[in-house]
PDB file of C-alpha atoms and ligand atoms in Angstrom:
ATOM      1  CA  UNK A   1      26.130  27.770  -0.983  1.00  0.00           C
ATOM      2  CA  UNK A   2      22.209  27.767  -0.291  1.00  0.00           C
ATOM      3  CA  UNK A   3      20.471  25.127   1.771  1.00  0.00           C
ATOM      4  CA  UNK A   4      19.054  23.374  -1.477  1.00  0.00           C
ATOM      5  CA  UNK A   5      22.471  23.308  -3.450  1.00  0.00           C
ATOM      6  CA  UNK A   6      24.184  22.118  -0.466  1.00  0.00           C
ATOM      7  CA  UNK A   7      22.052  19.102  -0.138  1.00  0.00           C
ATOM      8  CA  UNK A   8      21.961  18.301  -3.864  1.00  0.00           C
ATOM      9  CA  UNK A   9      25.378  18.152  -3.970  1.00  0.00           C
ATOM     10  CA  UNK A  10      26.065  16.188  -0.972  1.00  0.00           C
ATOM     11  CA  UNK A  11      23.376  13.741  -1.680  1.00  0.00           C
ATOM     12  CA  UNK A  12      24.554  13.244  -5.278  1.00  0.00           C
ATOM     13  CA  UNK A  13      28.294  12.981  -4.052  1.00  0.00           C
ATOM     14  CA  UNK A  14      27.049  10.166  -1.921  1.00  0.00           C
ATOM     15  CA  UNK A  15      25.636   8.421  -5.026  1.00  0.00           C
ATOM     16  CA  UNK A  16      21.870   8.908  -5.444  1.00  0.00           C
ATOM     17  CA  UNK A  17      20.516   9.618  -8.626  1.00  0.00           C
ATOM     18  CA  UNK A  18      17.554  12.128  -7.494  1.00  0.00           C
ATOM     19  CA  UNK A  19      16.974  13.795  -4.172  1.00  0.00           C
ATOM     20  CA  UNK A  20      14.063  16.143  -3.020  1.00  0.00           C
ATOM     21  CA  UNK A  21      12.230  17.590  -0.138  1.00  0.00           C
ATOM     22  CA  UNK A  22       9.007  16.787   1.403  1.00  0.00           C
ATOM     23  CA  UNK A  23       6.980  19.135   3.541  1.00  0.00           C
ATOM     24  CA  UNK A  24       5.755  16.950   6.221  1.00  0.00           C
ATOM     25  CA  UNK A  25       2.594  19.366   7.082  1.00  0.00           C
ATOM     26  CA  UNK A  26       1.246  18.061   3.685  1.00  0.00           C
ATOM     27  CA  UNK A  27       1.724  14.623   5.173  1.00  0.00           C
ATOM     28  CA  UNK A  28      -1.529  14.463   7.179  1.00  0.00           C
ATOM     29  CA  UNK A  29      -3.212  11.243   7.096  1.00  0.00           C
ATOM     30  CA  UNK A  30      -0.216   9.288   6.288  1.00  0.00           C
ATOM     31  CA  UNK A  31      -0.069   6.080   8.548  1.00  0.00           C
ATOM     32  CA  UNK A  32       3.833   5.723  10.593  1.00  0.00           C
ATOM     33  CA  UNK A  33       5.013   3.364  12.812  1.00  0.00           C
ATOM     34  CA  UNK A  34       5.115   4.310  15.361  1.00  0.00           C
ATOM     35  CA  UNK A  35       2.260   7.017  15.176  1.00  0.00           C
ATOM     36  CA  UNK A  36       4.225   9.898  16.410  1.00  0.00           C
ATOM     37  CA  UNK A  37       7.086   9.286  13.985  1.00  0.00           C
ATOM     38  CA  UNK A  38       7.234  12.486  12.044  1.00  0.00           C
ATOM     39  CA  UNK A  39       6.058  15.010  15.114  1.00  0.00           C
ATOM     40  CA  UNK A  40       9.540  16.063  15.491  1.00  0.00           C
ATOM     41  CA  UNK A  41      10.311  16.577  11.793  1.00  0.00           C
ATOM     42  CA  UNK A  42       8.882  19.219   9.597  1.00  0.00           C
ATOM     43  CA  UNK A  43      10.575  17.753   6.371  1.00  0.00           C
ATOM     44  CA  UNK A  44      11.993  14.713   5.060  1.00  0.00           C
ATOM     45  CA  UNK A  45      14.948  14.346   2.571  1.00  0.00           C
ATOM     46  CA  UNK A  46      14.022  11.502   0.114  1.00  0.00           C
ATOM     47  CA  UNK A  47      16.388  10.168  -2.345  1.00  0.00           C
ATOM     48  CA  UNK A  48      16.390   7.827  -5.164  1.00  0.00           C
ATOM     49  CA  UNK A  49      19.108   5.124  -6.424  1.00  0.00           C
ATOM     50  CA  UNK A  50      18.540   4.021  -9.983  1.00  0.00           C
ATOM     51  CA  UNK A  51      18.585  -0.040 -10.614  1.00  0.00           C
ATOM     52  CA  UNK A  52      21.033  -0.913 -13.353  1.00  0.00           C
ATOM     53  CA  UNK A  53      18.682  -1.304 -16.201  1.00  0.00           C
ATOM     54  CA  UNK A  54      20.272  -4.827 -17.459  1.00  0.00           C
ATOM     55  CA  UNK A  55      19.256  -6.337 -14.364  1.00  0.00           C
ATOM     56  CA  UNK A  56      15.780  -4.870 -14.408  1.00  0.00           C
ATOM     57  CA  UNK A  57      15.318  -6.084 -18.019  1.00  0.00           C
ATOM     58  CA  UNK A  58      15.724  -9.730 -16.862  1.00  0.00           C
ATOM     59  CA  UNK A  59      12.436  -9.720 -14.767  1.00  0.00           C
ATOM     60  CA  UNK A  60      10.307 -10.752 -17.549  1.00  0.00           C
ATOM     61  CA  UNK A  61       8.373 -13.628 -15.598  1.00  0.00           C
ATOM     62  CA  UNK A  62       9.669 -12.791 -12.279  1.00  0.00           C
ATOM     63  CA  UNK A  63      12.827 -12.106 -10.082  1.00  0.00           C
ATOM     64  CA  UNK A  64      15.929 -13.384 -11.147  1.00  0.00           C
ATOM     65  CA  UNK A  65      19.260 -13.820  -9.159  1.00  0.00           C
ATOM     66  CA  UNK A  66      20.754 -10.988 -10.846  1.00  0.00           C
ATOM     67  CA  UNK A  67      17.712  -8.601  -9.787  1.00  0.00           C
ATOM     68  CA  UNK A  68      17.759  -9.866  -6.395  1.00  0.00           C
ATOM     69  CA  UNK A  69      21.487  -8.972  -6.166  1.00  0.00           C
ATOM     70  CA  UNK A  70      20.880  -5.495  -7.489  1.00  0.00           C
ATOM     71  CA  UNK A  71      18.051  -5.331  -4.884  1.00  0.00           C
ATOM     72  CA  UNK A  72      20.436  -5.997  -1.961  1.00  0.00           C
ATOM     73  CA  UNK A  73      23.309  -3.789  -3.231  1.00  0.00           C
ATOM     74  CA  UNK A  74      20.688  -1.045  -3.622  1.00  0.00           C
ATOM     75  CA  UNK A  75      19.343  -1.357   0.094  1.00  0.00           C
ATOM     76  CA  UNK A  76      22.849  -1.233   1.113  1.00  0.00           C
ATOM     77  CA  UNK A  77      23.722   1.992  -0.798  1.00  0.00           C
ATOM     78  CA  UNK A  78      20.293   3.640   0.393  1.00  0.00           C
ATOM     79  CA  UNK A  79      21.289   2.830   3.958  1.00  0.00           C
ATOM     80  CA  UNK A  80      24.911   4.195   3.696  1.00  0.00           C
ATOM     81  CA  UNK A  81      23.754   7.429   1.878  1.00  0.00           C
ATOM     82  CA  UNK A  82      20.966   8.012   4.533  1.00  0.00           C
ATOM     83  CA  UNK A  83      23.339   7.469   7.441  1.00  0.00           C
ATOM     84  CA  UNK A  84      25.804  10.024   5.755  1.00  0.00           C
ATOM     85  CA  UNK A  85      23.154  12.558   5.106  1.00  0.00           C
ATOM     86  CA  UNK A  86      21.806  12.465   8.651  1.00  0.00           C
ATOM     87  CA  UNK A  87      25.400  12.775   9.993  1.00  0.00           C
ATOM     88  CA  UNK A  88      25.893  15.428   7.472  1.00  0.00           C
ATOM     89  CA  UNK A  89      22.592  17.600   8.600  1.00  0.00           C
ATOM     90  CA  UNK A  90      23.768  16.786  12.159  1.00  0.00           C
ATOM     91  CA  UNK A  91      26.918  18.640  11.750  1.00  0.00           C
ATOM     92  CA  UNK A  92      25.182  21.556  10.519  1.00  0.00           C
ATOM     93  CA  UNK A  93      23.089  21.715  13.702  1.00  0.00           C
ATOM     94  CA  UNK A  94      20.017  19.957  12.725  1.00  0.00           C
ATOM     95  CA  UNK A  95      18.200  17.035  13.908  1.00  0.00           C
ATOM     96  CA  UNK A  96      18.075  13.922  11.543  1.00  0.00           C
ATOM     97  CA  UNK A  97      16.841  10.289  11.609  1.00  0.00           C
ATOM     98  CA  UNK A  98      17.623   7.961   8.898  1.00  0.00           C
ATOM     99  CA  UNK A  99      15.229   5.299   8.141  1.00  0.00           C
ATOM    100  CA  UNK A 100      15.934   1.552   6.688  1.00  0.00           C
ATOM    101  CA  UNK A 101      15.607   0.938   2.852  1.00  0.00           C
ATOM    102  CA  UNK A 102      13.560  -2.047   3.579  1.00  0.00           C
ATOM    103  CA  UNK A 103      12.054  -2.982   6.644  1.00  0.00           C
ATOM    104  CA  UNK A 104       8.684  -4.412   7.342  1.00  0.00           C
ATOM    105  CA  UNK A 105       7.644  -3.415  10.830  1.00  0.00           C
ATOM    106  CA  UNK A 106       4.124  -5.090  10.580  1.00  0.00           C
ATOM    107  CA  UNK A 107       4.312  -8.298   8.613  1.00  0.00           C
ATOM    108  CA  UNK A 108       0.575  -8.885   8.981  1.00  0.00           C
ATOM    109  CA  UNK A 109      -0.275  -5.575   7.496  1.00  0.00           C
ATOM    110  CA  UNK A 110       2.493  -5.332   5.340  1.00  0.00           C
ATOM    111  CA  UNK A 111       3.914  -1.789   6.349  1.00  0.00           C
ATOM    112  CA  UNK A 112       6.982  -0.110   7.207  1.00  0.00           C
ATOM    113  CA  UNK A 113       7.805   3.238   9.112  1.00  0.00           C
ATOM    114  CA  UNK A 114       6.262   5.347   6.702  1.00  0.00           C
ATOM    115  CA  UNK A 115       5.509   5.274   2.700  1.00  0.00           C
ATOM    116  CA  UNK A 116       8.559   6.346   0.967  1.00  0.00           C
ATOM    117  CA  UNK A 117       6.437   6.485  -2.169  1.00  0.00           C
ATOM    118  CA  UNK A 118       4.299   9.125  -0.694  1.00  0.00           C
ATOM    119  CA  UNK A 119       7.419  11.025   0.773  1.00  0.00           C
ATOM    120  CA  UNK A 120       8.935  11.014  -2.652  1.00  0.00           C
ATOM    121  CA  UNK A 121       5.588  11.956  -4.268  1.00  0.00           C
ATOM    122  CA  UNK A 122       5.152  14.988  -1.757  1.00  0.00           C
ATOM    123  CA  UNK A 123       8.947  16.237  -2.769  1.00  0.00           C
ATOM    124  CA  UNK A 124       7.835  16.068  -6.465  1.00  0.00           C
ATOM    125  CA  UNK A 125      10.357  13.145  -7.581  1.00  0.00           C
ATOM    126  CA  UNK A 126       7.532  11.519  -9.306  1.00  0.00           C
ATOM    127  CA  UNK A 127       3.704  10.226  -9.380  1.00  0.00           C
ATOM    128  CA  UNK A 128       2.473   7.086  -7.908  1.00  0.00           C
ATOM    129  CA  UNK A 129       1.764   4.669 -10.997  1.00  0.00           C
ATOM    130  CA  UNK A 130      -1.223   2.363 -11.307  1.00  0.00           C
ATOM    131  CA  UNK A 131       1.549  -0.262  -9.927  1.00  0.00           C
ATOM    132  CA  UNK A 132       1.451   1.938  -6.711  1.00  0.00           C
ATOM    133  CA  UNK A 133       5.370   2.379  -7.650  1.00  0.00           C
ATOM    134  CA  UNK A 134       6.650   5.770  -7.817  1.00  0.00           C
ATOM    135  CA  UNK A 135       7.449   6.580 -11.103  1.00  0.00           C
ATOM    136  CA  UNK A 136       9.892   9.085 -11.881  1.00  0.00           C
ATOM    137  CA  UNK A 137      10.224  10.833 -15.501  1.00  0.00           C
ATOM    138  CA  UNK A 138      13.789  10.200 -15.515  1.00  0.00           C
ATOM    139  CA  UNK A 139      14.185   6.717 -14.610  1.00  0.00           C
ATOM    140  CA  UNK A 140      10.248   5.457 -14.306  1.00  0.00           C
ATOM    141  CA  UNK A 141       9.705   3.153 -11.472  1.00  0.00           C
ATOM    142  CA  UNK A 142      13.482   1.731 -11.818  1.00  0.00           C
ATOM    143  CA  UNK A 143      14.632   3.373  -8.612  1.00  0.00           C
ATOM    144  CA  UNK A 144      14.596   2.409  -4.854  1.00  0.00           C
ATOM    145  CA  UNK A 145      14.095   5.125  -2.382  1.00  0.00           C
ATOM    146  CA  UNK A 146      15.278   6.309   0.976  1.00  0.00           C
ATOM    147  CA  UNK A 147      14.452   8.801   3.600  1.00  0.00           C
ATOM    148  CA  UNK A 148      15.730  11.032   6.153  1.00  0.00           C
ATOM    149  CA  UNK A 149      13.344  12.933   8.649  1.00  0.00           C
ATOM    150  CA  UNK A 150      14.965  16.032   9.666  1.00  0.00           C
ATOM    151  CA  UNK A 151      14.155  19.559  11.321  1.00  0.00           C
ATOM    152  CA  UNK A 152      16.183  21.622   8.767  1.00  0.00           C
ATOM    153  CA  UNK A 153      14.429  24.130   7.279  1.00  0.00           C
ATOM    154  CA  UNK A 154      15.055  23.040   3.888  1.00  0.00           C
ATOM    155  CA  UNK A 155      12.707  24.396   1.019  1.00  0.00           C
ATOM    156  CA  UNK A 156      10.196  21.548  -0.178  1.00  0.00           C
ATOM    157  CA  UNK A 157       9.414  20.232  -3.359  1.00  0.00           C
ATOM    158  CA  UNK A 158       5.845  20.316  -4.639  1.00  0.00           C
ATOM    159  CA  UNK A 159       3.944  16.954  -6.440  1.00  0.00           C
ATOM    160  CA  UNK A 160       4.203  16.567 -10.212  1.00  0.00           C
ATOM    161  CA  UNK A 161       0.966  15.571 -12.264  1.00  0.00           C
ATOM    162  CA  UNK A 162       0.381  11.759 -12.921  1.00  0.00           C
ATOM    163  CA  UNK A 163       1.696  11.039 -16.339  1.00  0.00           C
ATOM    164  CA  UNK A 164       0.257   7.244 -16.688  1.00  0.00           C
ATOM    165  CA  UNK A 165      -2.801   8.406 -18.783  1.00  0.00           C
ATOM    166  CA  UNK A 166      -4.548   5.353 -20.382  1.00  0.00           C
ATOM    167  CA  UNK A 167      -1.555   3.139 -20.055  1.00  0.00           C
ATOM    168  CA  UNK A 168      -1.791  -0.115 -18.511  1.00  0.00           C
ATOM    169  CA  UNK A 169       1.510  -1.972 -19.025  1.00  0.00           C
ATOM    170  CA  UNK A 170       2.192  -2.595 -15.319  1.00  0.00           C
ATOM    171  CA  UNK A 171      -1.344  -4.355 -14.908  1.00  0.00           C
ATOM    172  CA  UNK A 172      -1.089  -6.285 -18.297  1.00  0.00           C
ATOM    173  CA  UNK A 173       2.647  -7.661 -17.288  1.00  0.00           C
ATOM    174  CA  UNK A 174       1.858  -8.653 -13.726  1.00  0.00           C
ATOM    175  CA  UNK A 175       2.271 -12.409 -13.546  1.00  0.00           C
ATOM    176  CA  UNK A 176      -0.642 -12.867 -10.960  1.00  0.00           C
ATOM    177  CA  UNK A 177      -3.116 -10.141 -12.254  1.00  0.00           C
ATOM    178  CA  UNK A 178      -3.194  -7.998  -8.884  1.00  0.00           C
ATOM    179  CA  UNK A 179      -2.826  -4.671 -10.369  1.00  0.00           C
ATOM    180  CA  UNK A 180      -6.596  -3.193 -11.494  1.00  0.00           C
ATOM    181  CA  UNK A 181      -5.193  -0.766 -13.809  1.00  0.00           C
ATOM    182  CA  UNK A 182      -7.116   1.963 -12.228  1.00  0.00           C
ATOM    183  CA  UNK A 183      -5.673   5.841 -12.541  1.00  0.00           C
ATOM    184  CA  UNK A 184      -5.299   8.270  -9.953  1.00  0.00           C
ATOM    185  CA  UNK A 185      -4.950  12.107  -9.982  1.00  0.00           C
ATOM    186  CA  UNK A 186      -2.989  12.421  -6.803  1.00  0.00           C
ATOM    187  CA  UNK A 187      -2.589   9.094  -4.615  1.00  0.00           C
ATOM    188  CA  UNK A 188      -4.822   6.136  -4.075  1.00  0.00           C
ATOM    189  CA  UNK A 189      -7.102   6.264  -0.681  1.00  0.00           C
ATOM    190  CA  UNK A 190      -6.171   2.662  -0.173  1.00  0.00           C
ATOM    191  CA  UNK A 191      -3.794   0.572  -1.749  1.00  0.00           C
ATOM    192  CA  UNK A 192      -6.679  -1.962  -2.516  1.00  0.00           C
ATOM    193  CA  UNK A 193      -7.972   0.639  -4.801  1.00  0.00           C
ATOM    194  CA  UNK A 194      -4.925  -0.067  -7.324  1.00  0.00           C
ATOM    195  CA  UNK A 195      -3.870  -3.352  -6.316  1.00  0.00           C
ATOM    196  CA  UNK A 196      -5.235  -6.517  -4.993  1.00  0.00           C
ATOM    197  CA  UNK A 197      -2.646  -6.280  -2.286  1.00  0.00           C
ATOM    198  CA  UNK A 198      -2.792 -10.193  -0.965  1.00  0.00           C
ATOM    199  CA  UNK A 199      -2.247 -11.305  -4.454  1.00  0.00           C
ATOM    200  CA  UNK A 200       0.665  -9.160  -4.846  1.00  0.00           C
ATOM    201  CA  UNK A 201       2.100  -9.894  -1.694  1.00  0.00           C
ATOM    202  CA  UNK A 202       1.394 -13.862  -1.965  1.00  0.00           C
ATOM    203  CA  UNK A 203       3.459 -13.660  -5.164  1.00  0.00           C
ATOM    204  CA  UNK A 204       6.649 -11.707  -3.916  1.00  0.00           C
ATOM    205  CA  UNK A 205       6.650 -13.764  -0.949  1.00  0.00           C
ATOM    206  CA  UNK A 206       6.300 -17.175  -2.991  1.00  0.00           C
ATOM    207  CA  UNK A 207       9.009 -15.651  -4.945  1.00  0.00           C
ATOM    208  CA  UNK A 208      11.404 -15.389  -2.051  1.00  0.00           C
ATOM    209  CA  UNK A 209      11.172 -19.119  -1.522  1.00  0.00           C
ATOM    210  CA  UNK A 210      13.127 -19.816  -5.001  1.00  0.00           C
ATOM    211  CA  UNK A 211      16.691 -20.205  -4.962  1.00  0.00           C
ATOM    212  CA  UNK A 212      19.090 -16.882  -4.740  1.00  0.00           C
ATOM    213  CA  UNK A 213      15.963 -14.676  -4.368  1.00  0.00           C
ATOM    214  CA  UNK A 214      15.399 -15.114  -0.655  1.00  0.00           C
ATOM    215  CA  UNK A 215      13.250 -11.769  -0.457  1.00  0.00           C
ATOM    216  CA  UNK A 216       9.808 -11.032  -1.066  1.00  0.00           C
ATOM    217  CA  UNK A 217      10.642  -9.265  -4.470  1.00  0.00           C
ATOM    218  CA  UNK A 218       9.119  -9.339  -7.988  1.00  0.00           C
ATOM    219  CA  UNK A 219      10.310  -6.560 -10.614  1.00  0.00           C
ATOM    220  CA  UNK A 220       7.883  -7.482 -13.146  1.00  0.00           C
ATOM    221  CA  UNK A 221       5.917  -4.096 -12.938  1.00  0.00           C
ATOM    222  CA  UNK A 222       8.796  -2.370 -12.455  1.00  0.00           C
ATOM    223  CA  UNK A 223      10.180  -3.836 -15.651  1.00  0.00           C
ATOM    224  CA  UNK A 224       7.312  -3.162 -17.768  1.00  0.00           C
ATOM    225  CA  UNK A 225       6.723   0.660 -17.206  1.00  0.00           C
ATOM    226  CA  UNK A 226       7.317   2.267 -20.450  1.00  0.00           C
ATOM    227  CA  UNK A 227       8.468   5.549 -18.469  1.00  0.00           C
ATOM    228  CA  UNK A 228      11.761   3.396 -17.721  1.00  0.00           C
ATOM    229  CA  UNK A 229      12.264   1.488 -20.816  1.00  0.00           C
ATOM    230  CA  UNK A 230      12.353   4.896 -22.790  1.00  0.00           C
ATOM    231  CA  UNK A 231      15.507   5.795 -20.401  1.00  0.00           C
ATOM    232  CA  UNK A 232      17.030   2.606 -21.148  1.00  0.00           C
ATOM    233  CA  UNK A 233      16.676   2.825 -25.160  1.00  0.00           C
ATOM    234  CA  UNK A 234      18.176   6.408 -24.606  1.00  0.00           C
ATOM    235  CA  UNK A 235      21.308   5.417 -22.835  1.00  0.00           C
TER     236      UNK A 235
HETATM  237  C1  B12 B   1       5.564  -3.525   2.816  1.00  0.00           C
HETATM  238  C2  B12 B   1       6.385  -3.273   1.365  1.00  0.00           C
HETATM  239  C3  B12 B   1       5.813  -4.090   0.582  1.00  0.00           C
HETATM  240  C4  B12 B   1       4.805  -5.193   0.395  1.00  0.00           C
HETATM  241  C5  B12 B   1       3.460  -4.587   0.134  1.00  0.00           C
HETATM  242  C6  B12 B   1       3.582  -3.794  -1.053  1.00  0.00           C
HETATM  243  C7  B12 B   1       2.380  -3.081  -1.446  1.00  0.00           C
HETATM  244  N1  B12 B   1       1.880  -2.815  -2.447  1.00  0.00           N
HETATM  245  O1  B12 B   1       2.054  -2.009  -0.146  1.00  0.00           O
HETATM  246  C8  B12 B   1       5.296  -6.485  -0.588  1.00  0.00           C
HETATM  247  C9  B12 B   1       6.490  -7.375   0.142  1.00  0.00           C
HETATM  248  C10 B12 B   1       4.295  -7.307  -1.170  1.00  0.00           C
HETATM  249  C11 B12 B   1       6.214  -5.199  -1.679  1.00  0.00           C
HETATM  250  C12 B12 B   1       6.357  -5.602  -2.911  1.00  0.00           C
HETATM  251  C13 B12 B   1       7.098  -4.597  -3.803  1.00  0.00           C
HETATM  252  N2  B12 B   1       7.572  -3.858  -3.203  1.00  0.00           N
HETATM  253 CO1  B12 B   1       7.845  -2.761  -1.389  1.00  0.00          CO
HETATM  254  N3  B12 B   1       7.796  -2.032  -0.001  1.00  0.00           N
HETATM  255  C14 B12 B   1       7.487  -2.203   1.457  1.00  0.00           C
HETATM  256  C15 B12 B   1       7.629  -1.234   2.379  1.00  0.00           C
HETATM  257  C16 B12 B   1       8.674  -1.957   3.332  1.00  0.00           C
HETATM  258  C17 B12 B   1       6.818  -0.331   3.142  1.00  0.00           C
HETATM  259  C18 B12 B   1       5.511  -0.020   2.299  1.00  0.00           C
HETATM  260  C19 B12 B   1       4.443   0.445   3.122  1.00  0.00           C
HETATM  261  O2  B12 B   1       4.582   0.634   4.505  1.00  0.00           O
HETATM  262  N4  B12 B   1       3.333   1.033   2.502  1.00  0.00           N
HETATM  263  C20 B12 B   1       2.411   1.514   3.413  1.00  0.00           C
HETATM  264  C21 B12 B   1       1.074   1.973   2.204  1.00  0.00           C
HETATM  265  C22 B12 B   1      -0.231   2.494   2.937  1.00  0.00           C
HETATM  266  O3  B12 B   1       1.411   3.007   1.325  1.00  0.00           O
HETATM  267  P1  B12 B   1       1.717   2.884  -0.120  1.00  0.00           P
HETATM  268  O4  B12 B   1       1.717   1.336  -0.755  1.00  0.00           O
HETATM  269  O5  B12 B   1       2.964   3.365  -0.494  1.00  0.00           O
HETATM  270  O6  B12 B   1       0.378   3.348  -0.731  1.00  0.00           O
HETATM  271  C23 B12 B   1      -0.237   4.335  -0.113  1.00  0.00           C
HETATM  272  C24 B12 B   1       0.417   5.748   0.224  1.00  0.00           C
HETATM  273  O7  B12 B   1       1.482   5.771  -0.737  1.00  0.00           O
HETATM  274  C25 B12 B   1      -0.781   6.682  -0.150  1.00  0.00           C
HETATM  275  N5  B12 B   1      -0.174   7.958  -0.479  1.00  0.00           N
HETATM  276  C26 B12 B   1       0.673   8.630  -1.547  1.00  0.00           C
HETATM  277  N6  B12 B   1       0.783  10.031  -1.193  1.00  0.00           N
HETATM  278  C27 B12 B   1       0.161  10.228  -0.301  1.00  0.00           C
HETATM  279  C28 B12 B   1       0.251  11.489   0.396  1.00  0.00           C
HETATM  280  C29 B12 B   1      -0.895  11.744   1.401  1.00  0.00           C
HETATM  281  C30 B12 B   1      -0.676  12.899   2.050  1.00  0.00           C
HETATM  282  C31 B12 B   1      -1.485  10.186   1.955  1.00  0.00           C
HETATM  283  C32 B12 B   1      -2.218  10.473   3.140  1.00  0.00           C
HETATM  284  C33 B12 B   1      -1.243   9.270   1.369  1.00  0.00           C
HETATM  285  C34 B12 B   1      -0.214   9.067   0.130  1.00  0.00           C
HETATM  286  O8  B12 B   1      -1.162   6.262  -1.311  1.00  0.00           O
HETATM  287  C35 B12 B   1      -1.300   4.619  -1.264  1.00  0.00           C
HETATM  288  C36 B12 B   1      -2.784   4.225  -0.803  1.00  0.00           C
HETATM  289  O9  B12 B   1      -3.129   4.709   0.531  1.00  0.00           O
HETATM  290  C37 B12 B   1       8.361  -0.060   1.410  1.00  0.00           C
HETATM  291  C38 B12 B   1       9.176   0.703   1.928  1.00  0.00           C
HETATM  292  C39 B12 B   1       8.702   2.077   2.686  1.00  0.00           C
HETATM  293  N7  B12 B   1       8.951   2.109   3.888  1.00  0.00           N
HETATM  294  O10 B12 B   1       7.985   2.491   1.829  1.00  0.00           O
HETATM  295  C40 B12 B   1       8.891  -0.899   0.285  1.00  0.00           C
HETATM  296  C41 B12 B   1       8.860  -0.276  -1.476  1.00  0.00           C
HETATM  297  C42 B12 B   1       7.469   0.391  -1.427  1.00  0.00           C
HETATM  298  N8  B12 B   1       8.816  -1.473  -2.380  1.00  0.00           N
HETATM  299  C43 B12 B   1       9.391  -1.318  -3.104  1.00  0.00           C
HETATM  300  C44 B12 B   1       9.208  -2.147  -4.317  1.00  0.00           C
HETATM  301  C45 B12 B   1      10.280  -1.553  -5.493  1.00  0.00           C
HETATM  302  C46 B12 B   1       8.516  -3.383  -4.372  1.00  0.00           C
HETATM  303  C47 B12 B   1       8.396  -4.591  -5.502  1.00  0.00           C
HETATM  304  C48 B12 B   1       8.470  -3.896  -6.902  1.00  0.00           C
HETATM  305  C49 B12 B   1       9.480  -5.587  -5.018  1.00  0.00           C
HETATM  306  C50 B12 B   1      10.733  -5.569  -5.790  1.00  0.00           C
HETATM  307  N9  B12 B   1      11.649  -4.718  -5.189  1.00  0.00           N
HETATM  308  O11 B12 B   1      11.102  -6.152  -6.533  1.00  0.00           O
HETATM  309  C51 B12 B   1       7.244  -4.949  -5.029  1.00  0.00           C
HETATM  310  C52 B12 B   1       5.887  -4.148  -5.938  1.00  0.00           C
HETATM  311  C53 B12 B   1       4.418  -4.388  -5.415  1.00  0.00           C
HETATM  312  C54 B12 B   1       3.667  -3.211  -5.751  1.00  0.00           C
HETATM  313  N10 B12 B   1       3.421  -3.180  -7.028  1.00  0.00           N
HETATM  314  O12 B12 B   1       3.188  -2.587  -4.882  1.00  0.00           O
HETATM  315  C55 B12 B   1      10.130   0.258  -3.130  1.00  0.00           C
HETATM  316  C56 B12 B   1       9.396   0.904  -4.276  1.00  0.00           C
HETATM  317  C57 B12 B   1      10.260   1.965  -5.147  1.00  0.00           C
HETATM  318  C58 B12 B   1       9.262   2.571  -5.939  1.00  0.00           C
HETATM  319  N11 B12 B   1       9.992   3.166  -7.104  1.00  0.00           N
HETATM  320  O13 B12 B   1       8.116   2.988  -6.175  1.00  0.00           O
HETATM  321  C59 B12 B   1      10.037   0.347  -1.887  1.00  0.00           C
HETATM  322  C60 B12 B   1       9.564   1.958  -1.230  1.00  0.00           C
HETATM  323  C61 B12 B   1      11.256   0.278  -1.277  1.00  0.00           C
HETATM  324  C62 B12 B   1      12.292   1.405  -1.466  1.00  0.00           C
HETATM  325  N12 B12 B   1      13.291   1.526  -0.392  1.00  0.00           N
HETATM  326  O14 B12 B   1      12.460   1.509  -2.590  1.00  0.00           O
HETATM  327  N13 B12 B   1       6.610  -4.330  -0.903  1.00  0.00           N
END
């Protein structure tokens, strides 16, 4: 069995819906915490877990307890998968570092270890939509992402073209008007180019104060994207 087939079977058997490999030589300029995080690792295994469609559908005006529950379980799933993938890679003689599904390392600047959307885009899992979210052709943005850094010489994927076109559904739906509706061919130079970040973050942290939500989440732009809705009507 070749390395790609092994990886796809392993990660899918663990419960992920999509998996790809990013060539980190193409990740130059990407901010990381700590700064040298990617240095020992030429590759990242990036995987996606699809959120139950019915839970996403409840987010008409903001997050609901049902969505918050799925958010929490998805994070546990992602962490479990990443841990198992890292151990499987180690058993094959490689170095592998699983990254946490959702950890804010700098609360002021709102950054984690590295952008999983950027890694997923480099791996070819989807494109960066106007909402800043990673949009997959299969499930739209209705996925949560995980990543394992590794020195395994896995064949890497390639970015796919952006397919948002003139759609502004996410911007139209945003409850605080934070999404500017600006398109990009590859990726935004900064988050501000696409989103008024302080508005988005204030809304998410505001929702966290509501009963049974407790985390800075929203879900409205996730729900609004037609790429995710297409899939729900087909299944
Ligand atoms: C901090 C954070 C937040 C903050 C700040 C959000 C923001 N817009 O930055 C808050 C709390 C507000 C938040 C909100 C949300 N979040 Co959040 N969040 C994160 C977290 C923990 C870190 C993100 C980070 O460090 N960003 C750093 C900046 C610089 O990167 P960026 O936003 O990806 O954008 C830049 C790069 O991607 C770059 N880029 C892309 N490709 C390339 C390639 C190269 C070479 C370079 C140089 C750059 C580059 O272009 C962008 C501009 O510079 C990640 C987990 C993770 N570690 O990725 C989850 C994550 C991004 N969040 C996620 C989600 C789903 C949400 C919410 C929908 C909440 C919810 N669950 O309901 C909202 C959506 C807000 C929005 N529309 O942006 C998911 C996204 C899944 C997806 N399909 O894309 C993630 C990946 C968590 C996960 N494990 O799945 N989040």
